[in-house]
Amino acid sequence: MTDPTAATTTAALTHWTLTLVCDDRPGIVHAVSGAVVAAQGNITESQQFSSADTNTFFMRLQVMAPVDRATFEDALEPVVQRYDARVQLDVVGRPLRTLVLVSKAGHCLNDLLYRQRGGQLPIEVPLVLSNHADLQELASFYSVPFEHRPVIDADTKHDMEQRILEAVDELDIELVVLARYMQILSPGLCAALEGRAVNIHHSFLPGFKGANPYRQAHARGVKLIGATAHFVTSDLDEGPIIEQNVVRVDHTKDPAELVSIGQDEESRTLTQAVRWIAEDRVLLDGARTIIFK
């Protein structure tokens, strides 16, 4: 598997993102700043957070430096050793290789691909996988390969999940996006994609399950429609939350209008979550997320 950030030159400045996670102790910021200076770097953006709940320190920097990845990592090595830190380096704006899973609804897929093509979303989508053929034309419109694999029983579900894992490996996938993919992932697949898969679902108060949630919402006279983007875990819809949005509605909205409003919120929320992940702005703190906006 190739390293997408390896190809840099020492002759030109590179704009790096640097994220660091470690136990919270004195001296971390000073040590990281020293490593940046050792790499001849200039900090252009800096954010940090100390979690009192888990005694964990989180940091995200953007650094302009005339060094390659190996040289920067060497400068950071004393920090890694001293604080047992998890450090990640990437290049600002590098497109994140993203596999998108869909079923029949196309609003989230359309928003992702539209913003990718317009340069508004730093992702690269080498494949769309679906358990239905309905969105093949939409993917073709954006010149993105589309693959249809029916899921009708336990055997075909297993085959689909194996194909997902194969695609992740073959295509150097860094993020898997469930863009209204209406299948529950097995615990094994959730474990294999831990921290690398994000899902979107409608979020109502109260919560409505099963078919036609927006019709149920209309029947109950809901006042808020929302959407939640979260990391995928084996606990259904219980993964760490990345982004949530809501919009107020009233009794004048019929079920079709609620669907339209809800789909807009789903698209907006999922795209924002993917953008933050692609920009290395999302760090995990146990069952919750730290978002450096």
Short mmCIF file of C-alpha atoms in Angstrom, two decimals:
data_model
loop_
_atom_site.label_atom_id
_atom_site.label_comp_id
_atom_site.label_asym_id
_atom_site.label_seq_id
_atom_site.Cartn_x
_atom_site.Cartn_y
_atom_site.Cartn_z
CA MET A 1 0.00 0.00 0.00
CA THR A 2 1.47 3.34 -1.01
CA ASP A 3 1.88 6.31 1.33
CA PRO A 4 -0.09 9.20 -0.25
CA THR A 5 1.91 11.81 1.72
CA ALA A 6 5.38 10.51 0.94
CA ALA A 7 5.97 12.44 -2.28
CA THR A 8 7.18 15.85 -1.17
CA THR A 9 10.27 17.86 -1.98
CA THR A 10 12.71 19.59 0.31
CA ALA A 11 13.09 22.46 -2.14
CA ALA A 12 9.61 23.88 -1.56
CA LEU A 13 7.55 24.68 1.50
CA THR A 14 4.95 22.08 2.41
CA HIS A 15 1.82 22.93 4.38
CA TRP A 16 1.44 20.15 6.93
CA THR A 17 -1.31 19.16 9.34
CA LEU A 18 -0.04 17.69 12.58
CA THR A 19 -2.32 16.01 15.13
CA LEU A 20 -1.14 14.72 18.49
CA VAL A 21 -2.90 12.73 21.22
CA CYS A 22 -1.31 11.70 24.52
CA ASP A 23 -1.80 11.68 28.28
CA ASP A 24 -2.07 15.23 29.60
CA ARG A 25 1.22 16.28 31.19
CA PRO A 26 3.16 19.52 31.58
CA GLY A 27 5.48 20.62 28.77
CA ILE A 28 3.73 19.13 25.74
CA VAL A 29 3.13 22.40 23.87
CA HIS A 30 6.71 23.51 24.52
CA ALA A 31 8.07 20.20 23.24
CA VAL A 32 5.94 20.24 20.09
CA SER A 33 6.88 23.85 19.38
CA GLY A 34 10.54 22.89 19.70
CA ALA A 35 10.08 20.06 17.22
CA VAL A 36 8.46 22.45 14.75
CA VAL A 37 11.40 24.83 15.11
CA ALA A 38 13.80 21.90 14.57
CA ALA A 39 11.96 21.21 11.32
CA GLN A 40 12.34 24.88 10.30
CA GLY A 41 8.57 25.18 10.48
CA ASN A 42 6.19 28.07 11.00
CA ILE A 43 2.88 27.39 12.76
CA THR A 44 -0.06 28.82 10.77
CA GLU A 45 -2.89 27.37 12.86
CA SER A 46 -2.92 25.92 16.37
CA GLN A 47 -5.66 24.37 18.53
CA GLN A 48 -5.51 22.25 21.65
CA PHE A 49 -7.80 20.71 24.26
CA SER A 50 -7.28 18.90 27.56
CA SER A 51 -9.99 16.38 28.43
CA ALA A 52 -10.59 16.29 32.18
CA ASP A 53 -12.73 13.17 31.71
CA THR A 54 -9.95 11.03 30.25
CA ASN A 55 -6.82 13.05 31.20
CA THR A 56 -5.97 13.21 27.49
CA PHE A 57 -4.33 16.07 25.60
CA PHE A 58 -5.33 16.79 22.01
CA MET A 59 -3.56 19.11 19.59
CA ARG A 60 -3.90 20.07 15.92
CA LEU A 61 -1.40 22.28 14.12
CA GLN A 62 -0.90 23.48 10.59
CA VAL A 63 2.76 24.08 9.82
CA MET A 64 4.62 25.48 6.84
CA ALA A 65 7.99 23.74 6.65
CA PRO A 66 10.67 23.15 3.97
CA VAL A 67 11.09 19.48 4.88
CA ASP A 68 9.82 16.11 3.72
CA ARG A 69 7.76 13.73 5.81
CA ALA A 70 10.70 11.67 7.08
CA THR A 71 12.58 14.75 8.27
CA PHE A 72 9.54 16.13 10.08
CA GLU A 73 8.88 12.76 11.73
CA ASP A 74 12.51 12.64 12.91
CA ALA A 75 12.08 16.07 14.51
CA LEU A 76 8.93 14.86 16.27
CA GLU A 77 10.38 11.57 17.49
CA PRO A 78 11.63 12.92 20.85
CA VAL A 79 8.08 14.15 21.56
CA VAL A 80 6.63 10.77 20.63
CA GLN A 81 9.09 8.97 22.90
CA ARG A 82 8.83 11.33 25.86
CA TYR A 83 5.03 11.55 25.95
CA ASP A 84 4.09 8.24 24.33
CA ALA A 85 2.17 10.38 21.85
CA ARG A 86 0.15 9.31 18.82
CA VAL A 87 1.21 11.70 16.07
CA GLN A 88 -0.16 11.95 12.56
CA LEU A 89 1.25 14.06 9.73
CA ASP A 90 -0.60 14.90 6.53
CA VAL A 91 -0.52 17.52 3.80
CA VAL A 92 -3.12 20.28 3.99
CA GLY A 93 -5.76 19.79 1.31
CA ARG A 94 -4.70 16.29 0.26
CA PRO A 95 -7.84 14.48 -0.99
CA LEU A 96 -8.86 11.66 1.36
CA ARG A 97 -9.51 8.43 -0.52
CA THR A 98 -13.13 7.66 0.26
CA LEU A 99 -15.40 4.69 -0.46
CA VAL A 100 -19.10 5.58 -0.51
CA LEU A 101 -21.81 3.01 0.27
CA VAL A 102 -25.37 3.73 -0.86
CA SER A 103 -28.75 2.07 -1.32
CA LYS A 104 -31.56 3.89 -3.17
CA ALA A 105 -31.64 7.46 -1.80
CA GLY A 106 -29.26 9.70 -3.72
CA HIS A 107 -29.33 13.04 -1.91
CA CYS A 108 -26.25 12.45 0.25
CA LEU A 109 -24.24 10.87 -2.57
CA ASN A 110 -25.11 13.75 -4.89
CA ASP A 111 -23.99 16.35 -2.36
CA LEU A 112 -20.68 14.57 -1.70
CA LEU A 113 -19.84 14.11 -5.38
CA TYR A 114 -20.99 17.60 -6.35
CA ARG A 115 -18.81 19.25 -3.73
CA GLN A 116 -15.89 16.96 -4.51
CA ARG A 117 -16.04 17.87 -8.20
CA GLY A 118 -16.32 21.57 -7.36
CA GLY A 119 -13.22 21.48 -5.17
CA GLN A 120 -15.23 22.23 -2.01
CA LEU A 121 -14.61 18.85 -0.35
CA PRO A 122 -11.09 17.38 -0.08
CA ILE A 123 -11.95 13.77 -0.90
CA GLU A 124 -11.33 11.42 -3.81
CA VAL A 125 -13.99 8.78 -4.50
CA PRO A 126 -12.60 5.87 -6.55
CA LEU A 127 -15.75 3.74 -6.11
CA VAL A 128 -19.40 3.80 -5.07
CA LEU A 129 -20.71 0.45 -3.81
CA SER A 130 -24.43 -0.26 -3.54
CA ASN A 131 -26.86 -3.05 -2.76
CA HIS A 132 -29.19 -1.56 -5.40
CA ALA A 133 -28.60 -0.36 -8.96
CA ASP A 134 -30.72 2.80 -8.65
CA LEU A 135 -27.85 5.30 -8.29
CA GLN A 136 -25.60 4.02 -11.07
CA GLU A 137 -26.66 6.84 -13.40
CA LEU A 138 -25.93 9.45 -10.74
CA ALA A 139 -22.43 8.07 -10.14
CA SER A 140 -21.82 7.94 -13.90
CA PHE A 141 -22.80 11.61 -14.20
CA TYR A 142 -19.87 12.43 -11.92
CA SER A 143 -17.61 9.90 -13.71
CA VAL A 144 -17.24 7.79 -10.56
CA PRO A 145 -17.12 3.97 -10.89
CA PHE A 146 -20.24 2.26 -9.53
CA GLU A 147 -20.58 -1.34 -8.42
CA HIS A 148 -23.86 -3.08 -7.64
CA ARG A 149 -24.00 -6.15 -5.38
CA PRO A 150 -27.48 -7.29 -4.31
CA VAL A 151 -27.98 -8.08 -0.62
CA ILE A 152 -30.94 -10.41 -0.24
CA ASP A 153 -29.85 -12.97 2.37
CA ALA A 154 -27.05 -13.82 4.80
CA ASP A 155 -24.78 -15.17 2.07
CA THR A 156 -25.06 -12.12 -0.19
CA LYS A 157 -24.64 -9.84 2.84
CA HIS A 158 -21.39 -11.64 3.64
CA ASP A 159 -20.26 -11.31 0.03
CA MET A 160 -20.98 -7.58 0.08
CA GLU A 161 -19.02 -7.07 3.27
CA GLN A 162 -16.09 -9.03 1.87
CA ARG A 163 -16.19 -6.81 -1.21
CA ILE A 164 -16.12 -3.71 1.02
CA LEU A 165 -12.99 -4.97 2.76
CA GLU A 166 -11.39 -5.89 -0.57
CA ALA A 167 -12.12 -2.43 -1.97
CA VAL A 168 -10.66 -0.76 1.12
CA ASP A 169 -7.43 -2.69 0.60
CA GLU A 170 -7.23 -2.55 -3.19
CA LEU A 171 -8.07 1.16 -3.49
CA ASP A 172 -6.10 2.43 -0.47
CA ILE A 173 -9.36 3.63 1.12
CA GLU A 174 -8.95 5.86 4.18
CA LEU A 175 -12.62 6.60 4.90
CA VAL A 176 -15.86 4.68 4.31
CA VAL A 177 -19.02 6.78 4.13
CA LEU A 178 -22.46 5.23 4.57
CA ALA A 179 -24.46 7.74 2.54
CA ARG A 180 -27.90 6.34 3.38
CA TYR A 181 -26.68 2.75 3.00
CA MET A 182 -29.62 0.87 4.44
CA GLN A 183 -27.82 -2.21 5.70
CA ILE A 184 -26.60 -2.95 9.22
CA LEU A 185 -22.89 -3.73 9.20
CA SER A 186 -21.75 -6.88 10.98
CA PRO A 187 -19.70 -6.56 14.19
CA GLY A 188 -16.68 -7.93 12.33
CA LEU A 189 -16.87 -5.27 9.63
CA CYS A 190 -17.47 -2.53 12.21
CA ALA A 191 -14.32 -3.65 14.03
CA ALA A 192 -12.29 -3.72 10.79
CA LEU A 193 -13.41 -0.16 9.95
CA GLU A 194 -13.20 1.25 13.47
CA GLY A 195 -12.58 4.97 13.35
CA ARG A 196 -12.68 4.96 9.54
CA ALA A 197 -16.42 4.69 8.79
CA VAL A 198 -19.07 7.39 9.20
CA ASN A 199 -22.86 7.05 8.98
CA ILE A 200 -25.76 9.47 8.65
CA HIS A 201 -29.27 8.98 10.00
CA HIS A 202 -32.36 11.06 10.62
CA SER A 203 -32.68 12.23 14.19
CA PHE A 204 -36.11 12.99 15.60
CA LEU A 205 -37.52 13.80 19.01
CA PRO A 206 -38.99 11.32 19.70
CA GLY A 207 -37.05 8.82 17.58
CA PHE A 208 -38.94 6.97 14.85
CA LYS A 209 -37.78 3.59 13.60
CA GLY A 210 -38.80 1.38 10.70
CA ALA A 211 -40.41 2.40 7.45
CA ASN A 212 -41.57 5.93 6.61
CA PRO A 213 -40.08 7.80 9.58
CA TYR A 214 -41.12 11.16 8.14
CA ARG A 215 -44.75 10.03 7.86
CA GLN A 216 -44.55 8.92 11.49
CA ALA A 217 -43.08 12.30 12.37
CA HIS A 218 -45.93 14.08 10.59
CA ALA A 219 -48.51 11.98 12.42
CA ARG A 220 -46.95 12.91 15.76
CA GLY A 221 -46.66 16.60 14.92
CA VAL A 222 -42.91 16.94 15.46
CA LYS A 223 -41.46 20.40 15.86
CA LEU A 224 -37.83 19.55 15.06
CA ILE A 225 -36.27 17.59 12.21
CA GLY A 226 -32.61 16.76 12.40
CA ALA A 227 -29.73 14.57 11.30
CA THR A 228 -26.74 13.03 13.04
CA ALA A 229 -23.40 11.99 11.53
CA HIS A 230 -21.43 9.55 13.67
CA PHE A 231 -18.69 6.96 13.52
CA VAL A 232 -19.89 3.43 12.87
CA THR A 233 -19.73 0.94 15.73
CA SER A 234 -21.33 -2.44 16.38
CA ASP A 235 -23.83 -0.66 18.66
CA LEU A 236 -26.36 0.53 16.08
CA ASP A 237 -26.44 4.35 15.79
CA GLU A 238 -24.49 4.66 19.05
CA GLY A 239 -21.05 5.61 17.69
CA PRO A 240 -19.20 8.83 18.60
CA ILE A 241 -21.08 11.82 17.19
CA ILE A 242 -19.29 14.05 14.69
CA GLU A 243 -22.01 16.54 13.70
CA GLN A 244 -25.70 17.21 14.32
CA ASN A 245 -28.14 19.70 12.82
CA VAL A 246 -31.81 20.47 13.38
CA VAL A 247 -34.43 22.67 11.73
CA ARG A 248 -37.80 23.74 13.15
CA VAL A 249 -41.01 22.65 11.42
CA ASP A 250 -44.70 23.00 12.18
CA HIS A 251 -48.13 21.58 11.42
CA THR A 252 -48.23 23.14 7.93
CA LYS A 253 -45.59 20.73 6.57
CA ASP A 254 -46.95 17.62 4.89
CA PRO A 255 -44.94 14.34 4.81
CA ALA A 256 -43.38 15.14 1.41
CA GLU A 257 -42.15 18.50 2.67
CA LEU A 258 -40.73 16.86 5.80
CA VAL A 259 -38.83 14.39 3.61
CA SER A 260 -37.35 17.24 1.56
CA ILE A 261 -36.33 19.20 4.65
CA GLY A 262 -34.91 16.10 6.29
CA GLN A 263 -32.87 15.11 3.26
CA ASP A 264 -31.34 18.59 3.10
CA GLU A 265 -30.27 18.26 6.73
CA GLU A 266 -28.87 14.77 6.16
CA SER A 267 -26.79 15.93 3.18
CA ARG A 268 -25.53 19.04 4.97
CA THR A 269 -24.63 17.14 8.13
CA LEU A 270 -22.87 14.25 6.43
CA THR A 271 -20.85 16.49 4.12
CA GLN A 272 -19.70 18.63 7.05
CA ALA A 273 -18.61 15.55 9.00
CA VAL A 274 -16.68 14.20 6.01
CA ARG A 275 -15.00 17.59 5.49
CA TRP A 276 -13.81 17.74 9.10
CA ILE A 277 -12.49 14.18 8.91
CA ALA A 278 -10.70 14.88 5.62
CA GLU A 279 -9.08 17.97 7.18
CA ASP A 280 -7.86 15.95 10.21
CA ARG A 281 -10.10 17.97 12.54
CA VAL A 282 -11.79 15.01 14.25
CA LEU A 283 -10.09 13.18 17.12
CA LEU A 284 -11.60 10.45 19.30
CA ASP A 285 -11.86 10.82 23.06
CA GLY A 286 -13.42 7.53 24.14
CA ALA A 287 -17.09 7.55 23.15
CA ARG A 288 -17.07 11.17 22.03
CA THR A 289 -15.23 13.32 19.51
CA ILE A 290 -13.01 16.37 19.75
CA ILE A 291 -13.64 18.66 16.76
CA PHE A 292 -11.08 21.36 15.98
CA LYS A 293 -13.12 23.64 13.73
#
